[in-house]
Coordinates of C-alpha atoms and ligand atoms in Angstrom, one line a residue:
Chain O
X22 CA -28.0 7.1 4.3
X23 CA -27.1 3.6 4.3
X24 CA -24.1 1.5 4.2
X25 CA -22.7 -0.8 1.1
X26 CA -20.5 -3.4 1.3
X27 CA -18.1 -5.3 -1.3
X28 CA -17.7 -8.4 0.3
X29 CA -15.3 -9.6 -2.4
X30 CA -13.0 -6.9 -2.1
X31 CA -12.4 -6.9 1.7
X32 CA -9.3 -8.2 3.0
X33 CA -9.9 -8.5 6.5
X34 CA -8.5 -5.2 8.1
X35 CA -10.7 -4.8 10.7
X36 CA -11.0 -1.3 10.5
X37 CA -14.7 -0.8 10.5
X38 CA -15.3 -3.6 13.8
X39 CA -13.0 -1.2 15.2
X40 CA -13.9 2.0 14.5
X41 CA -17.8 1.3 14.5
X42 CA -18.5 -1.8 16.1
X43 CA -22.2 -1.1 16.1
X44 CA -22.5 -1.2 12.3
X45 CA -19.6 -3.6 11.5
X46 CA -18.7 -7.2 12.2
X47 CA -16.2 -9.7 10.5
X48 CA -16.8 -13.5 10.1
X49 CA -14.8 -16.2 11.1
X50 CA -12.5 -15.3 7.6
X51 CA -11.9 -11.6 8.4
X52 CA -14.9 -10.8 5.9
X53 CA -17.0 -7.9 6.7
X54 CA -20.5 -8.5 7.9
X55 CA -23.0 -5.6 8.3
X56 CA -24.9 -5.2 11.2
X57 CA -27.0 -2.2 10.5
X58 CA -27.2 -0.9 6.9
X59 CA -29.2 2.7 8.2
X60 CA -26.8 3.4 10.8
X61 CA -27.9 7.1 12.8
X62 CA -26.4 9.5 14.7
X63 CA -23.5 8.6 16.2
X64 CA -22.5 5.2 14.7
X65 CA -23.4 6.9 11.1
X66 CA -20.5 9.4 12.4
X67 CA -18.5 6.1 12.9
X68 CA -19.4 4.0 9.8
X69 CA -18.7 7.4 7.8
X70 CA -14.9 7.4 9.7
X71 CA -14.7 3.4 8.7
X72 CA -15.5 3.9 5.3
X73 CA -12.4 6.2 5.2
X74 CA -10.2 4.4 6.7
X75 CA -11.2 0.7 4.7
X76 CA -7.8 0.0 3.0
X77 CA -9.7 -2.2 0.7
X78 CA -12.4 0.6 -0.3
X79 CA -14.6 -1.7 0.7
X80 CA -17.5 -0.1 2.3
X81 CA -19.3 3.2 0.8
X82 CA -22.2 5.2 2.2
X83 CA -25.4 5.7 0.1
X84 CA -27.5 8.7 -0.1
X85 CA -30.1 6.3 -2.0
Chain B
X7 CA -14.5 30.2 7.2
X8 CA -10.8 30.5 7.1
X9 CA -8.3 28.6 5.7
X10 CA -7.1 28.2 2.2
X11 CA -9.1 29.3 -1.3
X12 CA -7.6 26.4 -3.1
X13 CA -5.8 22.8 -2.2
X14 CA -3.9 21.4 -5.2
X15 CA -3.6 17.5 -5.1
X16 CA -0.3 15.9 -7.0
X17 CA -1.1 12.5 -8.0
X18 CA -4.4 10.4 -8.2
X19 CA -4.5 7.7 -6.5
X20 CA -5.6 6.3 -2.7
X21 CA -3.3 8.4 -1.1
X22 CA -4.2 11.8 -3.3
X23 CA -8.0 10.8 -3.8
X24 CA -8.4 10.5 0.0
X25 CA -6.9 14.2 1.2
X26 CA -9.8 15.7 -1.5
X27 CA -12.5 13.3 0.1
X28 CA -10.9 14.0 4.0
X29 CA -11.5 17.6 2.2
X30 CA -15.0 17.5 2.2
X31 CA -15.7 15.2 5.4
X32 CA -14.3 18.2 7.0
X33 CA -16.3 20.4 5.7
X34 CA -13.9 22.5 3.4
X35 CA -15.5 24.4 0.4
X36 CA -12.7 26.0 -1.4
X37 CA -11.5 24.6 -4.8
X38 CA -10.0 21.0 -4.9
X39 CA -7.6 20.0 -8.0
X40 CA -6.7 16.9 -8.4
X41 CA -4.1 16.1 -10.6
X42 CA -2.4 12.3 -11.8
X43 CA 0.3 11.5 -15.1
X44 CA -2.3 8.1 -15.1
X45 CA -4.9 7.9 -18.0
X46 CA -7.2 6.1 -15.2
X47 CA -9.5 7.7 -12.7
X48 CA -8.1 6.5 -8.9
X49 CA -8.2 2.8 -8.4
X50 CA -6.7 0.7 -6.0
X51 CA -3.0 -1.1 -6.6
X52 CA -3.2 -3.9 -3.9
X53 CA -5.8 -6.3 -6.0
X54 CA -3.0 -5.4 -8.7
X55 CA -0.9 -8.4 -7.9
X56 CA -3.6 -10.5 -6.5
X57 CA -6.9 -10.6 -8.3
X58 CA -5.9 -8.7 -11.3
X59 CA -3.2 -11.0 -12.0
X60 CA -4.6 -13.9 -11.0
X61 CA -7.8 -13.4 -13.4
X62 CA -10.1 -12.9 -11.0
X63 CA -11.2 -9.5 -11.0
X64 CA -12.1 -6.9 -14.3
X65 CA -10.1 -3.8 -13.8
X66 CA -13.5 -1.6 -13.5
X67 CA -13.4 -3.6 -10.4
X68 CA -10.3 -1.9 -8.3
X69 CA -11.6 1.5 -9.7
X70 CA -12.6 3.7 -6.3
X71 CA -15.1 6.2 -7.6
X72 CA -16.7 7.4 -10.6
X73 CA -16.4 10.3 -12.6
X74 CA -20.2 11.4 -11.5
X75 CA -19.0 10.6 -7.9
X76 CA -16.0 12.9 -7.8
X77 CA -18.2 15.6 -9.8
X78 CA -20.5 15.9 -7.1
X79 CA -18.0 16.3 -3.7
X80 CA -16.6 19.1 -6.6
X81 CA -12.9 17.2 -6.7
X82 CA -11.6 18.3 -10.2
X83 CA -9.7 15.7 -11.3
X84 CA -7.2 15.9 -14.4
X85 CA -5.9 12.8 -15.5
X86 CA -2.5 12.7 -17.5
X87 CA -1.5 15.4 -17.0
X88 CA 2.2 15.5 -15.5
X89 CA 3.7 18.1 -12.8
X90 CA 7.0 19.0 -13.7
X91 CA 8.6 22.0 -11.3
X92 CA 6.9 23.4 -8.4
X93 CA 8.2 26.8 -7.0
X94 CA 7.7 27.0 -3.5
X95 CA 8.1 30.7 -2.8
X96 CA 5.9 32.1 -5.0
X97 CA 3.4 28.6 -4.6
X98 CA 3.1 27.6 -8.5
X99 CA 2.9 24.4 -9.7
X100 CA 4.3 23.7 -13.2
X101 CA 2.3 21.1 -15.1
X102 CA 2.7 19.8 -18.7
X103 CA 0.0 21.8 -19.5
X104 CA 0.9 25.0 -17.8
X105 CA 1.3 26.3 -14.2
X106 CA -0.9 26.3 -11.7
X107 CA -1.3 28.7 -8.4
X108 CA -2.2 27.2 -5.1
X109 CA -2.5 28.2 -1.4
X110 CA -1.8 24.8 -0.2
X111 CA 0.0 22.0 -2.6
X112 CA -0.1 18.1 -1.1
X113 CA 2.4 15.7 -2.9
X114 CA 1.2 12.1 -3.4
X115 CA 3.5 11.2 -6.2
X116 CA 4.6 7.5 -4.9
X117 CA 7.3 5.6 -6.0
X118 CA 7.7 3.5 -9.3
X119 CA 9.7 -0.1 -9.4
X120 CA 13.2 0.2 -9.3
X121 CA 14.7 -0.7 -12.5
X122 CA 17.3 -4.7 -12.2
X123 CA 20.7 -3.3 -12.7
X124 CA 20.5 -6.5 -15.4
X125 CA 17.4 -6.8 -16.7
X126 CA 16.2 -2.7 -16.5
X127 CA 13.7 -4.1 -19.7
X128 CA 12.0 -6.9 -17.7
X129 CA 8.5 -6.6 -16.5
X130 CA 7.5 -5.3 -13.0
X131 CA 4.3 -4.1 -11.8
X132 CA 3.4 -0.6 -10.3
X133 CA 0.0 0.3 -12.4
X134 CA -2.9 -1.1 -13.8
X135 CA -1.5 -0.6 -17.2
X136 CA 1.6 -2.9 -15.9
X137 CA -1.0 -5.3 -14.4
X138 CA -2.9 -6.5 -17.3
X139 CA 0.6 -6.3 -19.2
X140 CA 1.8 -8.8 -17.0
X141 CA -1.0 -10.9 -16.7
X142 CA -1.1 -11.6 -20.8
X143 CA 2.3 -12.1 -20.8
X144 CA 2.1 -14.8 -17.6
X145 CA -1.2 -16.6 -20.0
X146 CA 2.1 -17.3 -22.4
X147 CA 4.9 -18.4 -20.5
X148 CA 5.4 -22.1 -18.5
X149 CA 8.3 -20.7 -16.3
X150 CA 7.8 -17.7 -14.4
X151 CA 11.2 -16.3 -12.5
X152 CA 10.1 -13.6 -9.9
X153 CA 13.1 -11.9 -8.9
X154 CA 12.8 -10.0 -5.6
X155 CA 12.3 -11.2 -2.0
X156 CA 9.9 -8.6 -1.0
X157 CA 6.4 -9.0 -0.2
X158 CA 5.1 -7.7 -3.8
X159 CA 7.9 -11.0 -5.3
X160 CA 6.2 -13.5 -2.8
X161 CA 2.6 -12.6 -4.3
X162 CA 3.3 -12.1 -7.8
X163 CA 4.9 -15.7 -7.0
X164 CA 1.3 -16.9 -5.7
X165 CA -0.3 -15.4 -8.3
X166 CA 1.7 -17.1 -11.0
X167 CA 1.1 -20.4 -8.9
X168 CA -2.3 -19.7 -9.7
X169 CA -2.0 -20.0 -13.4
X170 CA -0.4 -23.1 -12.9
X171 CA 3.0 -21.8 -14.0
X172 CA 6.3 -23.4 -12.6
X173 CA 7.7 -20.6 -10.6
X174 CA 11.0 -19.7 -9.4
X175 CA 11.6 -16.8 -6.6
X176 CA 14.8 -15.5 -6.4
X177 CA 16.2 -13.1 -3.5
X178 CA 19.7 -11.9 -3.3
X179 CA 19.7 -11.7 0.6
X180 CA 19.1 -14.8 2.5
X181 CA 15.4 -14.3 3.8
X182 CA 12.1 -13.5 2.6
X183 CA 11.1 -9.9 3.5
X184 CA 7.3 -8.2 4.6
X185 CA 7.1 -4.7 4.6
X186 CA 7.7 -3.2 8.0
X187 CA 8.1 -7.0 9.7
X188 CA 11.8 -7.1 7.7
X189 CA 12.3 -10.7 7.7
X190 CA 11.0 -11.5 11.2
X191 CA 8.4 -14.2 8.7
X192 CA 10.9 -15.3 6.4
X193 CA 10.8 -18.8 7.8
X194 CA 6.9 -19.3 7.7
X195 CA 7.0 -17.8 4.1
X196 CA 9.5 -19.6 3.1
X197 CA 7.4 -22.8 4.2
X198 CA 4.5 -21.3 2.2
X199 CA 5.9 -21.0 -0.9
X200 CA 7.6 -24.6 -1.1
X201 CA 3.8 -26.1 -0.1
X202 CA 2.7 -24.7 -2.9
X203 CA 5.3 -25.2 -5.5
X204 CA 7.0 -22.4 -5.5
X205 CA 11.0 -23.4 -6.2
X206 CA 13.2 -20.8 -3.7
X207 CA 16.7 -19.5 -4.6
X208 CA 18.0 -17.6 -2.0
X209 CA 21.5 -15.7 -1.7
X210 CA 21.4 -15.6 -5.5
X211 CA 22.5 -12.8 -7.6
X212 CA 21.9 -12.5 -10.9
X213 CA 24.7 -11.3 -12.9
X214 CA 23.7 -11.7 -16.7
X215 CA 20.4 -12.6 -18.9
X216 CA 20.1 -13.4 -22.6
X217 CA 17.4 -13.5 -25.0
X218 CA 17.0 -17.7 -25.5
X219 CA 14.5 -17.6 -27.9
X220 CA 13.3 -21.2 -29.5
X221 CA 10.9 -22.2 -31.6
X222 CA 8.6 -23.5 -28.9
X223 CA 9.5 -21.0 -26.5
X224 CA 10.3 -17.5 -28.1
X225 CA 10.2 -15.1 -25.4
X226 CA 12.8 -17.7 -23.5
X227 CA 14.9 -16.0 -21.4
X228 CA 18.5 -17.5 -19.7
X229 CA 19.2 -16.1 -16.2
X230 CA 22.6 -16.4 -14.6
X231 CA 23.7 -16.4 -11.5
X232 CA 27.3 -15.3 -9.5
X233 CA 27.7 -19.2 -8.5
X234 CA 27.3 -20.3 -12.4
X235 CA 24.1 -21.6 -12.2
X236 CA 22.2 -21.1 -15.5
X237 CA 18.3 -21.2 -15.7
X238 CA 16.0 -20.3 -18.9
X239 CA 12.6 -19.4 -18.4
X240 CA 9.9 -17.6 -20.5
X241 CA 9.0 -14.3 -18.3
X242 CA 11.1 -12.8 -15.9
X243 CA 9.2 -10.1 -13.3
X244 CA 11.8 -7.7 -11.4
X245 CA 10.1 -6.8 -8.0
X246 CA 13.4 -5.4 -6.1
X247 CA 11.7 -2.2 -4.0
X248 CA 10.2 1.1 -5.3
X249 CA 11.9 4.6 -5.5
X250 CA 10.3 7.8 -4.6
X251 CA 9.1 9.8 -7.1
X252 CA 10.4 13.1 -6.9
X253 CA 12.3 13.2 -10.1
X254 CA 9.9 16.4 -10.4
X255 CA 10.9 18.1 -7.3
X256 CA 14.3 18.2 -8.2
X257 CA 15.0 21.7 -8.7
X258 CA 12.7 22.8 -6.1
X259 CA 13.9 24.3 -2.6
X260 CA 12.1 21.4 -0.7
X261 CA 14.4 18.6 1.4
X262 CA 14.5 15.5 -0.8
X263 CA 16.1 12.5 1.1
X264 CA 14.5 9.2 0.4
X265 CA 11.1 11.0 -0.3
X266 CA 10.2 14.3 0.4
X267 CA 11.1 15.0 3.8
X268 CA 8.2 16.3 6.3
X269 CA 7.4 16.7 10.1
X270 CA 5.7 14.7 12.0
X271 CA 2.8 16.4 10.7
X272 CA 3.6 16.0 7.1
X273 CA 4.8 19.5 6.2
X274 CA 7.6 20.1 3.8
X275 CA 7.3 23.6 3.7
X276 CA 4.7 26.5 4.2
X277 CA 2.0 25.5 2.3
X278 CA 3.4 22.0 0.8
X279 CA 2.7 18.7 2.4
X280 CA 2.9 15.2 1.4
X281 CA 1.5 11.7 1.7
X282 CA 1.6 8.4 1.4
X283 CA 4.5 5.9 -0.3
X284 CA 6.8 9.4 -1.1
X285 CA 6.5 10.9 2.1
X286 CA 9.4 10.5 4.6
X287 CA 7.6 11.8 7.9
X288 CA 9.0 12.1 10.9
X289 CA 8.6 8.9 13.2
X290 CA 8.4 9.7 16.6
X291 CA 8.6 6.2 17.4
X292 CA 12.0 5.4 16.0
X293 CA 13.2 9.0 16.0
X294 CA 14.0 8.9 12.0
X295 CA 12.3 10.3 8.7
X296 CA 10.8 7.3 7.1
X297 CA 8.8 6.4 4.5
X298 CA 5.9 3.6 5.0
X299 CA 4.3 2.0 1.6
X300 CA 1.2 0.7 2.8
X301 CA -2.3 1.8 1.9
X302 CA -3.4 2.2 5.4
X303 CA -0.3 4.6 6.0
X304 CA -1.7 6.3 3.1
X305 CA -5.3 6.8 3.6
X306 CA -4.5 7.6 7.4
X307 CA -1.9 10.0 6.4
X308 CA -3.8 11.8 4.4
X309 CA -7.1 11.9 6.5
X310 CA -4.6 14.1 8.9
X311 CA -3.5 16.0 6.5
X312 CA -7.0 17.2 5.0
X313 CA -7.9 17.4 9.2
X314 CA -5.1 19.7 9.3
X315 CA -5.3 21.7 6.4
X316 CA -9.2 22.4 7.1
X317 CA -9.3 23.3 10.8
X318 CA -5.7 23.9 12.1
X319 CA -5.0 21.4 14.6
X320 CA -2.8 17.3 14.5
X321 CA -4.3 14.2 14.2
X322 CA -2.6 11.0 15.5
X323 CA 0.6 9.6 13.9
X324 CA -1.1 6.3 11.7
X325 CA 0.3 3.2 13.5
X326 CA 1.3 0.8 10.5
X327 CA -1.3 -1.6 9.6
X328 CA -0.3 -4.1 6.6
X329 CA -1.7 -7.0 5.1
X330 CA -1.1 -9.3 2.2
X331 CA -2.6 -12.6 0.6
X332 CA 0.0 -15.3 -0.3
X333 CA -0.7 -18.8 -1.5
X334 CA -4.3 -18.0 0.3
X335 CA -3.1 -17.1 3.5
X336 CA -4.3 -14.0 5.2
X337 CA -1.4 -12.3 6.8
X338 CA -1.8 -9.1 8.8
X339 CA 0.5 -6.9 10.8
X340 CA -0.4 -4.1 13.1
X341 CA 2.4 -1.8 14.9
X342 CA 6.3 -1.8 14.8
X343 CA 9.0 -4.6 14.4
X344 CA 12.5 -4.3 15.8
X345 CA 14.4 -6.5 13.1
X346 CA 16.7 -8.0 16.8
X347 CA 14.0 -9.2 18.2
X348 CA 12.5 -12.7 17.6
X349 CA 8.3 -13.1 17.2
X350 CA 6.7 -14.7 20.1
X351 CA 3.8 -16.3 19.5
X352 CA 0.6 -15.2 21.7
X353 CA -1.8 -17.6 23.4
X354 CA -4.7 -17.4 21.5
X355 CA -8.1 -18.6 23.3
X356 CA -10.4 -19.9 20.2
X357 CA -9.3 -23.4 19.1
X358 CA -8.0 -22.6 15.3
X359 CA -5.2 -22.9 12.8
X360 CA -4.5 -19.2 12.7
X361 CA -1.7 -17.8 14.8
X362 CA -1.1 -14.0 16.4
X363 CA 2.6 -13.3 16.7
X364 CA 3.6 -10.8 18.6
X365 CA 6.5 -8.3 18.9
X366 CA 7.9 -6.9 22.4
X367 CA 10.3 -4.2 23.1
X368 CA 13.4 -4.3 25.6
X369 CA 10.9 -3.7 28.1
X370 CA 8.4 -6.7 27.1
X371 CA 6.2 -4.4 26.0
X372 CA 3.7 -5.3 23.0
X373 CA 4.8 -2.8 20.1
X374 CA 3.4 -5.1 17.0
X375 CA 1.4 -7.9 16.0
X376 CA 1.2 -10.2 12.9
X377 CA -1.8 -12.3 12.3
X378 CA -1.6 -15.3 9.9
X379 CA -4.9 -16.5 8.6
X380 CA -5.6 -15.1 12.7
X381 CA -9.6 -15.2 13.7
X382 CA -10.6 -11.5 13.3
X383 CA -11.7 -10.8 17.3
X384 CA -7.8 -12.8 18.6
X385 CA -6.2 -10.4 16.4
X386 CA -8.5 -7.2 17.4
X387 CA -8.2 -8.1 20.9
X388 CA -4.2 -8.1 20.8
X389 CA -4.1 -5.1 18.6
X390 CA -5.7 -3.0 21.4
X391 CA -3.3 -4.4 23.4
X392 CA -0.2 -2.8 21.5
X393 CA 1.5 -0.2 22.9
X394 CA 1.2 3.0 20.5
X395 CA 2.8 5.9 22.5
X396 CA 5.6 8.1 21.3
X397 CA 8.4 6.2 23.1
X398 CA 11.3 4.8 21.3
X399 CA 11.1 1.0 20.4
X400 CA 14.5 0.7 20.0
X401 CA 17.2 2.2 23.0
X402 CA 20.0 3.6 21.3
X403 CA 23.3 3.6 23.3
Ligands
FAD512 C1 1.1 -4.4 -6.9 C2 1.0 -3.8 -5.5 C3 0.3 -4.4 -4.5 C4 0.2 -3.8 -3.2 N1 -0.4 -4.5 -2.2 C5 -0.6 -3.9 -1.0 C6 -1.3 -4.6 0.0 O1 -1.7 -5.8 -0.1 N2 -1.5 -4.0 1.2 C7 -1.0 -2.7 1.4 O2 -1.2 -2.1 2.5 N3 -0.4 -2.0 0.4 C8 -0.2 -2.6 -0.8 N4 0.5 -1.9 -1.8 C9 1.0 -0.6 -1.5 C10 -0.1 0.5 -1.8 O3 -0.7 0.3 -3.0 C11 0.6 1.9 -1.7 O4 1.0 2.1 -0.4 C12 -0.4 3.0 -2.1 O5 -0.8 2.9 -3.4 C13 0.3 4.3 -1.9 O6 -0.6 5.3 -2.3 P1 0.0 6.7 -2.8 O7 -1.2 7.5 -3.2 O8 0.9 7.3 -1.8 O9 0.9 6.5 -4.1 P2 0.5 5.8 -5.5 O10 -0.6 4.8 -5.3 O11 1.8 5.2 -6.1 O12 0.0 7.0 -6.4 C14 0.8 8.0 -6.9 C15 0.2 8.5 -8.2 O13 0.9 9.7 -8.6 C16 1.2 9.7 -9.9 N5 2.3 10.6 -10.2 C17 3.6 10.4 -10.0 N6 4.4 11.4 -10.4 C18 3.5 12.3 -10.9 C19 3.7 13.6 -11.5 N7 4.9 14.2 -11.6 N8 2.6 14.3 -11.9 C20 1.4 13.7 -11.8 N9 1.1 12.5 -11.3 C21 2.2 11.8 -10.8 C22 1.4 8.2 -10.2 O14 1.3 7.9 -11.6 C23 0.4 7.6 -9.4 O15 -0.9 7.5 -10.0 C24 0.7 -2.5 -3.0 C25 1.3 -1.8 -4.1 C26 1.5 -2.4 -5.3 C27 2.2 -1.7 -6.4
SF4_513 S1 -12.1 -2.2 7.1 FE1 -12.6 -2.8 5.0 S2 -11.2 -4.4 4.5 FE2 -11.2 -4.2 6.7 S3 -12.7 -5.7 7.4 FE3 -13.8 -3.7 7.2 S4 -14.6 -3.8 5.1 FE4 -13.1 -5.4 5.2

């Protein structure tokens, strides 16, 4: 599994820093930065809860 | 593994699409329909008035999963097709099409734009099909009116700034509103909009509107308002708050209010629940049935639905969480607003132009937060500090 991210279509929610803090990051704008694109374990459990909850669909899991 | 055979969906979109995904995550196998009156797979509506309008974005863009996507997680999806009755008793769906038996129904119907009591034919914006509308009819016209003082009028407003078109925002109440924040911002968006351009009539009701068509301008329309004032421009967009839609549910035994009414656990009725923008839950937190039209309210709604509806058990009420993009400023909000109380702003430690504002109770408690153009970690660090418990934010005496 790894993660995807739209950088264009985030809006700055913070969702995914919260929710899975070892995968996800923002920058200084609010934007999304990835931290670890094969998350494992638990913080794969956590990255799959912030893809969820990403109001901006901004974040998918890949089985690629 | 118990629970029910088959989960029928009504309407296709973020709030519909997510209780068939939640679905899955959880582990559910039964059937999944999922059924929406739009032609369009689910996409997302905020990048509707923002990059869609503005030209930014193609509409395969706000499009949230493909048909080969949705195939494989085994969500049937039927697009136009149109629920028209439901009977709860004997759990039946009546489509267009034909009815439909389920063991648990979840309504995500929404809302659609209430029509201006004087201009019901003017353009407003709800779907994509209204979007790309709008945005061909804004590549023609000079002077945009906006009429509505909501947060959807301030960034259609932007997004006509964008095109370079002069731009008039009208609001019949004095102050500009933002979703659950009421008008708690009015005065920094009201700031916003006159930096960039943006010409404000506030208190200003429209009472008539007549075709002016001219040979240079033919789509000319003449707005006037109660004090006399007369202005023409060449597109008008009506933006004055949505309605539920639950036209369908009419003749149903269910409680309509404004919305379908549920608990705080989003039941209607045995078997029935519903989501998102035409769902009145129960608030614990202001002791009313409410509905909240933001997409985070939606997704999170429905991830405790799906939680519920596979494995028993309550998730936690969603605490709001909004955003919007005006004139390029990020504006977020996070918790609940009691329209008496003033915004305070909070020290914020990193040297920057951004501000948190914050929201306190009777008790000087934190209950809500707005960040505008706010570094991300200031406003994550004062959203853990709100206070999210079930107790009232507003004493009633
Ligand atoms: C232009 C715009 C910008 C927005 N910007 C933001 C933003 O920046 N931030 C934010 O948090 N929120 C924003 N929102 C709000 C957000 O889009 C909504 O909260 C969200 O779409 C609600 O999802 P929903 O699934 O409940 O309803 P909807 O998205 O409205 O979906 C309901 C679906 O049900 C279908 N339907 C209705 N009746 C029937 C029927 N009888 N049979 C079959 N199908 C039916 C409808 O056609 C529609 O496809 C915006 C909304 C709009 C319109
Ligand atoms: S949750 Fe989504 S929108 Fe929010 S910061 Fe993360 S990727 Fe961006």
């Amino acid at each position: 599994m790894s993660i995807l991210v739209q950088t264009d279509a985030c809006v700055g929610a913070g969702q995914c820093a919260l929710v899975a803090p070892d995968v996800f990051d923002q920058d200084d704008n609010g934007i999304v930065l990835l931290l670890e694109p094969d998350p494992e374990g638990a913080d794969l459990a956590a990255a799959t809860r912030a893809v969820r909850l990403c109001p901006a669909r901004a974040i998918a899991l890949s089985t690629a | 593994m118990s629970g029910p055979a088959r989960v029928v969906i009504v309407g296709a979109s973020i709030g519909g699409l997510t209780v068939a995904e939640s679905l899955r995550d959880e582990g559910f196998e039964g059937e999944i329909t999922l059924l929406g009156d739009e032609p369009h797979l689910p996409y997302t509506r905020p990048p509707l008035s923002k990059q869609i309008l503005a030209g930014e974005w193609r509409p395969e863009q706000a499009a949230i999963r493909t048909a080969a996507e949705l195939d494989e997680l085994g969500i049937r999806v039927r697009t136009s097709r149109r629920a028209t009755g439901l009977d709860v008793e004997a759990r039946t769906l009546h489509t267009a099409d034909g009815p439909i038996s389920f063991d648990e129904l979840v309504i995500a119907t929404g809302t659609q734009p209430r029509p201006h009591p004087v201009l019901a034919e003017a353009s407003t914006l709800r779907t994509m099909d209204d979007a790309l509308r709008l945005r061909e009819r804004m590549d023609a016209a000079r002077r945009v009116a906006v009429i509505g003082s909501g947060i959807l009028g301030s960034e259609i407003a932007s997004a006509a700034r964008k095109r370079d078109a002069e731009v008039l925002l009208v609001g019949r109440s004095g102050a500009l509103g933002f979703g659950g924040v009421g008008t708690l911002l009015s005065e920094d968006l009201v700031r916003l909009h006159e930096a960039h351009g943006v010409e404000l009539a506030l208190r200003a009701e429209l009472v008539a509107a007549q075709s002016a068509g001219a040979a240079d301008a033919p789509d000319a329309t003449a707005l006037e308002f109660a004090d006399g004032t007369t202005r023409t421009v060449d597109l008008v967009v009506t933006m004055i708050g949505g309605t539920p839609r639950t036209d369908w549910l009419a003749s149903s035994t269910l409680e309509l209010a404004d919305g379908v009414v549920c608990d705080r656990l989003g039941v209607a009725a045995p078997g029935i629940s519903a989501v998102g923008d035409v769902a009145a839950w129960h608030d614990p937190i202001t002791g009313r049935h409410r509905r909240v039209e933001h997409q985070s309210n939606a997704i999170e709604q429905a991830i405790a639905v799906a939680g519920r509806l596979a494995h028993g058990g309550e998730g936690a009420p969603p605490v709001p969480l909004f955003w919007s993009e005006i004139h390029g400023a990020r504006i977020h909000a996070y918790g609940w607003f009691d329209p008496e109380r003033s915004l305070a702003e909070l020290p914020t430690a990193a040297e920057s132009a951004g501000i948190v504002y914050g929201s306190h109770d009777a008790d000087g408690e934190l209950r809500g937060i707005v960040g505008w153009n706010a570094p991300p970690r200031e406003f994550r660090t004062a959203r853990a500090a709100v206070v999210t418990t079930a107790r009232p934010l507003i004493h009633h005496s």
